[in-house]
CSV table of C-alpha atoms in Angstrom, one decimal:
chain,number,residue,atom,x,y,z
A,1,MET,CA,-61.0,-26.5,37.6
A,2,THR,CA,-59.3,-24.1,35.3
A,3,VAL,CA,-61.4,-21.5,33.5
A,4,TYR,CA,-60.3,-21.6,29.8
A,5,LEU,CA,-59.9,-18.1,28.3
A,6,ASP,CA,-57.6,-18.8,25.4
A,7,HIS,CA,-60.0,-19.5,22.6
A,8,ASN,CA,-57.9,-17.6,20.0
A,9,ALA,CA,-55.2,-20.2,20.5
A,10,THR,CA,-57.5,-23.2,20.3
A,11,ALA,CA,-61.2,-23.4,20.9
A,12,PRO,CA,-62.6,-26.4,22.8
A,13,ILE,CA,-64.0,-28.9,20.3
A,14,ARG,CA,-67.7,-28.5,19.8
A,15,PRO,CA,-69.8,-31.5,20.6
A,16,GLU,CA,-71.1,-31.5,17.0
A,17,ALA,CA,-67.5,-31.6,15.7
A,18,LEU,CA,-66.5,-34.4,18.0
A,19,ASP,CA,-69.5,-36.5,17.0
A,20,ALA,CA,-68.7,-35.9,13.3
A,21,VAL,CA,-65.1,-36.9,13.8
A,22,MET,CA,-65.9,-40.1,15.7
A,23,GLN,CA,-68.5,-41.1,13.1
A,24,ALA,CA,-66.1,-40.5,10.2
A,25,LEU,CA,-63.3,-42.4,12.0
A,26,ALA,CA,-65.6,-45.4,12.5
A,27,ARG,CA,-65.8,-45.8,8.8
A,28,THR,CA,-63.2,-47.3,6.5
A,29,GLY,CA,-62.5,-45.9,3.1
A,30,ASN,CA,-60.0,-43.8,1.1
A,31,PRO,CA,-61.7,-40.9,-0.7
A,32,SER,CA,-59.6,-41.7,-3.8
A,33,SER,CA,-60.9,-45.3,-4.0
A,34,VAL,CA,-63.7,-46.1,-6.4
A,35,HIS,CA,-65.4,-48.8,-4.4
A,36,GLY,CA,-68.4,-48.2,-2.1
A,37,ALA,CA,-66.4,-47.4,1.0
A,38,GLY,CA,-64.2,-45.0,-0.9
A,39,ARG,CA,-67.2,-43.3,-2.4
A,40,ALA,CA,-68.7,-42.9,1.0
A,41,ALA,CA,-65.6,-41.2,2.3
A,42,LYS,CA,-65.5,-39.0,-0.7
A,43,ALA,CA,-69.1,-38.0,-0.1
A,44,LEU,CA,-68.2,-36.9,3.5
A,45,VAL,CA,-65.4,-34.7,2.2
A,46,GLU,CA,-67.5,-33.1,-0.5
A,47,ARG,CA,-70.4,-32.4,1.8
A,48,ALA,CA,-67.9,-30.7,4.2
A,49,ARG,CA,-66.6,-28.7,1.3
A,50,GLU,CA,-70.0,-27.5,0.5
A,51,ILE,CA,-70.8,-26.6,4.1
A,52,ILE,CA,-67.7,-24.5,4.6
A,53,ALA,CA,-68.0,-22.8,1.3
A,54,ARG,CA,-71.6,-21.8,1.9
A,55,ALA,CA,-70.6,-20.4,5.4
A,56,VAL,CA,-68.0,-18.1,3.9
A,57,ARG,CA,-69.7,-17.3,0.6
A,58,ALA,CA,-67.3,-19.2,-1.6
A,59,ARG,CA,-67.7,-21.9,-4.3
A,60,ALA,CA,-67.3,-25.4,-3.0
A,61,GLU,CA,-65.0,-26.3,-5.9
A,62,ASP,CA,-62.6,-23.5,-4.8
A,63,ILE,CA,-62.1,-24.9,-1.3
A,64,VAL,CA,-58.8,-26.8,-0.9
A,65,PHE,CA,-58.4,-28.8,2.4
A,66,THR,CA,-55.0,-28.5,4.1
A,67,SER,CA,-53.4,-29.6,7.4
A,68,GLY,CA,-54.3,-26.2,8.9
A,69,GLY,CA,-54.0,-22.4,8.6
A,70,THR,CA,-50.2,-22.4,8.4
A,71,GLU,CA,-50.2,-24.7,5.4
A,72,ALA,CA,-53.0,-22.8,3.7
A,73,ASN,CA,-51.0,-19.5,4.1
A,74,ASN,CA,-47.9,-21.1,2.8
A,75,LEU,CA,-49.7,-22.5,-0.2
A,76,ALA,CA,-50.9,-19.0,-1.0
A,77,LEU,CA,-47.5,-17.3,-0.7
A,78,PHE,CA,-45.5,-19.9,-2.6
A,79,SER,CA,-48.1,-20.1,-5.3
A,80,ALA,CA,-47.7,-16.3,-5.8
A,81,LYS,CA,-43.9,-16.7,-6.0
A,82,ASP,CA,-44.2,-19.4,-8.6
A,83,ALA,CA,-46.7,-17.2,-10.6
A,84,GLY,CA,-44.0,-14.6,-11.1
A,85,VAL,CA,-44.6,-12.3,-8.2
A,86,LYS,CA,-41.3,-10.5,-7.4
A,87,ARG,CA,-42.2,-8.4,-4.3
A,88,LEU,CA,-44.6,-8.9,-1.4
A,89,ILE,CA,-46.5,-6.4,0.7
A,90,VAL,CA,-47.4,-8.0,4.1
A,91,SER,CA,-49.1,-6.1,6.9
A,92,ALA,CA,-47.1,-5.5,10.1
A,93,ILE,CA,-49.5,-7.5,12.2
A,94,GLU,CA,-49.6,-10.7,10.3
A,95,HIS,CA,-49.3,-14.1,12.1
A,96,ASP,CA,-46.0,-15.8,11.9
A,97,ALA,CA,-47.6,-18.3,9.5
A,98,VAL,CA,-47.7,-15.5,7.0
A,99,MET,CA,-44.7,-13.3,8.0
A,100,ASP,CA,-42.2,-16.2,8.2
A,101,ALA,CA,-43.6,-17.8,5.0
A,102,ALA,CA,-43.3,-14.5,3.2
A,103,ARG,CA,-39.6,-14.2,4.2
A,104,ALA,CA,-39.0,-17.9,3.3
A,105,THR,CA,-40.0,-17.2,-0.3
A,106,GLY,CA,-36.8,-15.2,-0.6
A,107,LEU,CA,-38.7,-12.4,-2.2
A,108,PRO,CA,-38.4,-8.8,-0.9
A,109,VAL,CA,-41.0,-8.1,1.7
A,110,GLU,CA,-42.5,-4.6,2.3
A,111,ILE,CA,-44.4,-3.9,5.5
A,112,LEU,CA,-47.8,-2.4,5.3
A,113,PRO,CA,-48.0,-0.3,8.5
A,114,VAL,CA,-51.0,0.0,10.8
A,115,THR,CA,-52.4,2.8,12.8
A,116,ALA,CA,-52.2,3.2,16.6
A,117,ASP,CA,-55.5,1.4,16.7
A,118,GLY,CA,-54.1,-1.6,14.9
A,119,VAL,CA,-55.9,-1.0,11.6
A,120,ALA,CA,-54.1,-1.4,8.3
A,121,ASP,CA,-53.1,2.0,6.8
A,122,LEU,CA,-55.0,1.9,3.5
A,123,SER,CA,-53.7,5.4,2.5
A,124,TRP,CA,-50.2,3.9,2.6
A,125,LEU,CA,-51.4,0.9,0.6
A,126,GLU,CA,-53.2,3.0,-2.0
A,127,ASN,CA,-50.2,5.3,-2.6
A,128,ARG,CA,-47.8,2.3,-2.7
A,129,LEU,CA,-49.9,0.5,-5.3
A,130,LYS,CA,-50.1,3.7,-7.4
A,131,ASP,CA,-46.3,3.9,-7.4
A,132,TRP,CA,-45.9,0.2,-8.2
A,133,ASN,CA,-43.0,-0.4,-10.6
A,134,ALA,CA,-44.0,-2.7,-13.5
A,135,ALA,CA,-40.6,-4.3,-13.2
A,136,ASP,CA,-41.7,-5.7,-9.8
A,137,GLY,CA,-44.3,-7.8,-11.5
A,138,VAL,CA,-47.8,-8.4,-10.2
A,139,PRO,CA,-48.5,-6.7,-6.9
A,140,PHE,CA,-49.2,-9.1,-4.0
A,141,VAL,CA,-50.7,-8.1,-0.7
A,142,SER,CA,-51.3,-10.1,2.5
A,143,LEU,CA,-53.7,-8.7,5.1
A,144,MET,CA,-55.3,-10.7,7.8
A,145,ALA,CA,-59.1,-10.5,8.4
A,146,ALA,CA,-58.8,-10.1,12.2
A,147,ASN,CA,-55.7,-10.0,14.4
A,148,ASN,CA,-55.1,-12.9,16.7
A,149,GLU,CA,-53.7,-10.8,19.5
A,150,THR,CA,-55.8,-7.6,19.6
A,151,GLY,CA,-58.9,-8.9,17.8
A,152,VAL,CA,-58.9,-5.8,15.6
A,153,ILE,CA,-60.9,-6.4,12.4
A,154,GLN,CA,-59.1,-5.3,9.3
A,155,PRO,CA,-60.7,-3.5,6.3
A,156,VAL,CA,-60.1,-6.4,3.9
A,157,GLU,CA,-62.9,-5.5,1.5
A,158,ALA,CA,-61.5,-2.0,1.0
A,159,ALA,CA,-58.0,-3.4,0.7
A,160,GLY,CA,-59.2,-6.0,-1.8
A,161,ARG,CA,-60.7,-3.2,-4.0
A,162,LEU,CA,-57.4,-1.4,-4.0
A,163,VAL,CA,-55.5,-4.5,-5.0
A,164,ALA,CA,-58.0,-5.3,-7.7
A,165,GLU,CA,-57.6,-1.8,-9.2
A,166,ALA,CA,-53.9,-2.4,-9.3
A,167,GLU,CA,-54.5,-5.8,-11.0
A,168,GLY,CA,-52.7,-7.5,-8.1
A,169,LEU,CA,-53.1,-10.7,-6.1
A,170,PHE,CA,-54.7,-10.5,-2.6
A,171,HIS,CA,-54.2,-12.9,0.2
A,172,VAL,CA,-56.3,-12.9,3.5
A,173,ASP,CA,-55.6,-15.0,6.6
A,174,ALA,CA,-59.1,-15.4,7.9
A,175,VAL,CA,-58.2,-17.9,10.6
A,176,GLN,CA,-59.4,-15.8,13.5
A,177,ALA,CA,-62.5,-14.4,11.7
A,178,LEU,CA,-64.1,-17.8,10.9
A,179,GLY,CA,-67.1,-18.4,13.1
A,180,LYS,CA,-66.7,-15.2,15.1
A,181,ILE,CA,-67.9,-12.7,12.6
A,182,ASP,CA,-69.8,-12.8,9.4
A,183,TYR,CA,-67.3,-13.4,6.6
A,184,ASP,CA,-67.7,-13.0,2.9
A,185,VAL,CA,-64.8,-14.4,0.8
A,186,ALA,CA,-66.3,-13.1,-2.5
A,187,GLY,CA,-66.8,-9.6,-1.0
A,188,THR,CA,-63.1,-9.3,-0.2
A,189,LEU,CA,-62.0,-10.0,-3.8
A,190,ALA,CA,-59.3,-12.2,-2.3
A,191,HIS,CA,-57.5,-14.7,-4.5
A,192,TYR,CA,-56.4,-16.7,-1.4
A,193,THR,CA,-58.2,-17.0,1.9
A,194,ALA,CA,-56.9,-19.2,4.7
A,195,PHE,CA,-59.0,-20.9,7.4
A,196,SER,CA,-58.4,-23.3,10.3
A,197,ALA,CA,-60.7,-25.7,12.1
A,198,HIS,CA,-59.4,-25.6,15.6
A,199,LYS,CA,-60.1,-21.9,16.0
A,200,VAL,CA,-63.8,-22.4,15.5
A,201,GLY,CA,-64.2,-25.5,17.7
A,202,GLY,CA,-63.2,-28.1,15.2
A,203,PRO,CA,-60.3,-30.6,15.5
A,204,GLN,CA,-56.6,-29.6,15.3
A,205,GLY,CA,-54.6,-30.4,12.2
A,206,VAL,CA,-57.1,-29.4,9.4
A,207,GLY,CA,-57.7,-26.2,7.5
A,208,ALA,CA,-58.6,-24.9,4.1
A,209,LEU,CA,-57.6,-22.4,1.5
A,210,ALA,CA,-60.3,-20.8,-0.6
A,211,LEU,CA,-59.1,-19.9,-4.1
A,212,ALA,CA,-60.5,-17.4,-6.5
A,213,CYS,CA,-61.2,-18.9,-9.9
A,214,ASP,CA,-58.3,-17.0,-11.4
A,215,ALA,CA,-55.9,-17.5,-8.5
A,216,PRO,CA,-52.6,-19.1,-9.6
A,217,VAL,CA,-51.8,-22.1,-7.5
A,218,SER,CA,-48.8,-24.5,-7.4
A,219,ARG,CA,-48.8,-27.3,-4.9
A,220,LEU,CA,-46.3,-27.5,-2.0
A,221,LEU,CA,-46.7,-31.3,-1.7
A,222,HIS,CA,-46.2,-33.8,-4.5
A,223,GLY,CA,-47.7,-37.2,-4.9
A,224,GLY,CA,-51.3,-38.1,-5.9
A,225,GLY,CA,-53.8,-35.9,-7.5
A,226,GLN,CA,-56.0,-35.2,-4.5
A,227,GLU,CA,-57.8,-31.8,-4.2
A,228,LYS,CA,-57.7,-31.5,-7.9
A,229,GLY,CA,-54.0,-31.7,-7.9
A,230,ARG,CA,-53.7,-28.6,-5.7
A,231,ARG,CA,-52.8,-30.4,-2.4
A,232,CYS,CA,-51.5,-33.9,-2.6
A,233,GLY,CA,-52.0,-36.5,0.2
A,234,THR,CA,-54.9,-38.5,1.4
A,235,GLU,CA,-57.6,-36.3,2.8
A,236,ASN,CA,-58.1,-36.2,6.6
A,237,VAL,CA,-61.6,-37.4,6.4
A,238,GLY,CA,-62.4,-37.3,10.1
A,239,GLY,CA,-60.8,-33.9,10.6
A,240,ILE,CA,-62.6,-32.5,7.5
A,241,ALA,CA,-65.9,-33.8,8.8
A,242,GLY,CA,-65.3,-32.2,12.2
A,243,PHE,CA,-64.3,-29.0,10.6
A,244,ALA,CA,-67.5,-28.7,8.7
A,245,ALA,CA,-69.6,-29.6,11.7
A,246,ALA,CA,-67.9,-26.9,13.8
A,247,VAL,CA,-68.4,-24.3,11.1
A,248,GLU,CA,-72.1,-25.3,10.7
A,249,ALA,CA,-72.6,-25.2,14.5
A,250,ALA,CA,-70.9,-21.8,14.8
A,251,TYR,CA,-73.0,-20.1,12.1
A,252,ALA,CA,-76.2,-21.7,13.4
A,253,ALA,CA,-75.7,-19.8,16.7
A,254,PRO,CA,-75.4,-16.1,15.9
A,255,GLN,CA,-76.1,-15.3,19.6
A,256,GLU,CA,-72.6,-16.5,20.5
A,257,ALA,CA,-71.1,-13.2,19.4
A,258,ALA,CA,-73.3,-11.1,21.6
A,259,HIS,CA,-72.6,-13.4,24.5
A,260,VAL,CA,-68.8,-13.3,24.3
A,261,ARG,CA,-68.9,-9.6,23.7
A,262,ALA,CA,-70.8,-9.1,27.0
A,263,LEU,CA,-68.1,-11.1,28.8
A,264,ARG,CA,-65.2,-9.3,27.2
A,265,ASP,CA,-66.8,-5.9,27.9
A,266,ARG,CA,-67.5,-6.8,31.5
A,267,ALA,CA,-64.0,-7.9,32.2
A,268,GLU,CA,-62.6,-4.8,30.5
A,269,GLU,CA,-64.9,-2.6,32.5
A,270,ILE,CA,-63.8,-4.0,35.8
A,271,ILE,CA,-60.1,-3.8,35.0
A,272,LYS,CA,-60.3,-0.2,33.6
A,273,ALA,CA,-62.3,1.0,36.6
A,274,ALA,CA,-59.6,-0.2,39.0
A,275,ALA,CA,-56.4,0.2,37.0
A,276,ALA,CA,-56.3,3.5,35.1
A,277,ASP,CA,-52.8,2.9,33.8
A,278,VAL,CA,-53.7,-0.3,32.0
A,279,LYS,CA,-53.9,0.0,28.2
A,280,ILE,CA,-56.5,-1.8,26.2
A,281,TRP,CA,-55.2,-2.4,22.7
A,282,GLY,CA,-57.5,-1.7,19.8
A,283,GLU,CA,-60.4,-0.5,22.0
A,284,ARG,CA,-61.3,2.3,19.6
A,285,ALA,CA,-61.4,0.0,16.6
A,286,GLU,CA,-63.8,-2.7,15.6
A,287,ARG,CA,-62.7,-5.9,17.3
A,288,LEU,CA,-63.6,-9.6,17.4
A,289,PRO,CA,-66.3,-9.8,20.1
A,290,ASN,CA,-64.4,-12.2,22.2
A,291,THR,CA,-60.9,-10.7,22.4
A,292,LEU,CA,-59.3,-8.5,25.1
A,293,CYS,CA,-55.7,-7.5,24.9
A,294,LEU,CA,-54.2,-5.3,27.6
A,295,SER,CA,-50.8,-4.1,28.8
A,296,ALA,CA,-49.8,-3.6,32.5
A,297,PRO,CA,-46.5,-1.7,32.4
A,298,GLY,CA,-43.8,-3.2,34.4
A,299,TRP,CA,-45.5,-6.6,34.8
A,300,ASN,CA,-44.0,-9.1,32.4
A,301,SER,CA,-46.3,-11.1,30.2
A,302,GLU,CA,-44.9,-14.5,31.2
A,303,ILE,CA,-45.3,-13.7,34.9
A,304,GLN,CA,-48.9,-12.7,34.3
A,305,VAL,CA,-49.7,-15.9,32.5
A,306,ILE,CA,-48.2,-17.9,35.3
A,307,ALA,CA,-50.0,-15.9,37.9
A,308,MET,CA,-53.3,-16.4,36.2
A,309,ASP,CA,-52.6,-20.1,35.7
A,310,LEU,CA,-52.0,-20.5,39.4
A,311,ALA,CA,-55.3,-18.6,40.0
A,312,GLY,CA,-57.2,-21.0,37.8
A,313,PHE,CA,-57.4,-19.1,34.5
A,314,ALA,CA,-55.8,-20.1,31.2
A,315,VAL,CA,-54.9,-17.0,29.2
A,316,SER,CA,-52.1,-16.1,26.8
A,317,ALA,CA,-49.3,-13.6,26.4
A,318,GLY,CA,-49.6,-11.1,23.5
A,319,ALA,CA,-47.5,-13.5,21.4
A,320,ALA,CA,-46.2,-16.9,22.1
A,321,CYS,CA,-43.8,-19.0,19.9
A,322,SER,CA,-44.1,-22.7,19.3
A,323,SER,CA,-41.7,-23.6,22.1
A,324,GLY,CA,-44.1,-22.0,24.6
A,325,LYS,CA,-41.7,-19.2,25.5
A,326,VAL,CA,-43.1,-15.7,25.7
A,327,ARG,CA,-41.7,-12.9,23.7
A,328,LYS,CA,-42.5,-9.2,23.2
A,329,SER,CA,-45.4,-8.6,20.8
A,330,ARG,CA,-44.3,-7.2,17.5
A,331,VAL,CA,-48.0,-6.6,16.7
A,332,LEU,CA,-48.2,-4.1,19.6
A,333,GLU,CA,-44.8,-2.6,18.6
A,334,ALA,CA,-46.3,-2.0,15.1
A,335,MET,CA,-49.1,-0.1,16.9
A,336,GLY,CA,-46.6,2.1,18.6
A,337,ALA,CA,-46.3,0.3,21.9
A,338,SER,CA,-43.2,1.1,24.0
A,339,PRO,CA,-40.9,-1.9,24.7
A,340,GLU,CA,-42.3,-2.0,28.2
A,341,GLU,CA,-45.9,-2.1,27.0
A,342,ALA,CA,-45.1,-4.8,24.4
A,343,ALA,CA,-43.4,-6.9,27.0
A,344,SER,CA,-46.4,-6.7,29.4
A,345,ALA,CA,-49.2,-7.7,27.0
A,346,LEU,CA,-51.9,-10.3,28.0
A,347,ARG,CA,-54.5,-11.7,25.7
A,348,VAL,CA,-57.8,-13.0,27.0
A,349,SER,CA,-60.1,-14.7,24.5
A,350,PHE,CA,-63.6,-15.8,25.6
A,351,GLY,CA,-65.7,-18.5,24.2
A,352,PRO,CA,-69.4,-19.4,24.1
A,353,GLY,CA,-69.0,-21.8,27.0
A,354,ASN,CA,-67.7,-19.1,29.4
A,355,THR,CA,-70.0,-17.3,31.8
A,356,LEU,CA,-70.3,-13.8,33.1
A,357,GLU,CA,-69.3,-15.0,36.5
A,358,GLU,CA,-66.1,-16.4,35.0
A,359,ALA,CA,-65.3,-13.1,33.2
A,360,GLU,CA,-65.8,-11.1,36.4
A,361,SER,CA,-63.8,-13.6,38.4
A,362,PHE,CA,-60.9,-13.4,36.0
A,363,ALA,CA,-60.9,-9.6,36.1
A,364,ASN,CA,-60.9,-9.6,39.9
A,365,ALA,CA,-58.2,-12.3,40.1
A,366,TRP,CA,-56.0,-10.4,37.6
A,367,LEU,CA,-56.4,-7.2,39.7
A,368,GLN,CA,-55.5,-9.0,42.9
A,369,ALA,CA,-52.5,-10.6,41.3
A,370,ARG,CA,-51.3,-7.3,40.0
A,371,ALA,CA,-51.7,-5.7,43.4
A,372,ARG,CA,-49.6,-8.4,45.0
A,373,ALA,CA,-46.9,-7.9,42.3
A,374,ARG,CA,-46.7,-4.1,42.3
A,375,PRO,CA,-44.6,-3.8,45.5
A,376,LYS,CA,-42.1,-6.3,44.1
A,377,LEU,CA,-42.0,-4.5,40.8
A,378,ALA,CA,-41.4,-1.2,42.5
A,379,ALA,CA,-38.6,-2.7,44.6
A,380,ALA,CA,-37.0,-4.2,41.5
A,381,GLY,CA,-37.2,-0.9,39.7
């Protein structure tokens, strides 16, 4: 049986979420209908909205359900464009759901650099906002809460204060943070905050955007007046119910963070003790407790993923595109990685269902696979 260590890609669905989905799907009713069945479906959606809002310290009425984190991020960026924003500042480590959407707006995109530890350079941001040209309209800044590859947690609250002082708009992709760390939407002063269900053990295909009360929003989809006219289309009642159940279960189990941190730290300890040339990305920064990102120079990421799959472990390259092909990590390049380091990145992301034995087994299997590969790499070099 394969040991699943790719929770940052998709977490296994939690039993509570699966049960909530099945119960919701067993019912009939459109949340927009006024009869009893419709009102019951509406009640499920509204209860879910309240649960998710409470978990992230937002107002229920400010939660807009979407098809996932990608749509939520797109809704934020295109709303900003329609609100008259003329230039975007996007951090160098953003997920493609943000970076590609920013470029798709057609607006000029400036890159907020990060340090060698993968933390956003707030000194750069502060100076840039001080020099902001009024002709460029309202400042707009995108900074993720935690990086999906390295796990490095970003200073979104401090960044939010800088953006607020500049009277700008602030967007946070909090997809990886939800359920893994305590998260306070209000504390970030963000106008837009994106979430996704399947990263926290909910179903795929559902997410949410939390809006500040003064956040301009213009819908991407046109049709009915669902979600107060902010996101048209019949709500995914089953997905939304599962989303809320997963969030509720995650925040009811604070011990999960300590558990996955122990697994991550143990795997990291074994690898570092036996392979001094391996680099652990973001190890000096605050990271998500479950995430380990490493580079083994000379050993291609794709080959590592295949080797680990054959050994019975599901892990991920530093960055993978939607086609499943592996490419060099631009996140690590932004942190100063050499081309060789960026091309040899591996991400391991643990979950609450993993065990210490599995973490140790992975580390030893990875070391063994690397030992077998090194003579071939040396010959090829």
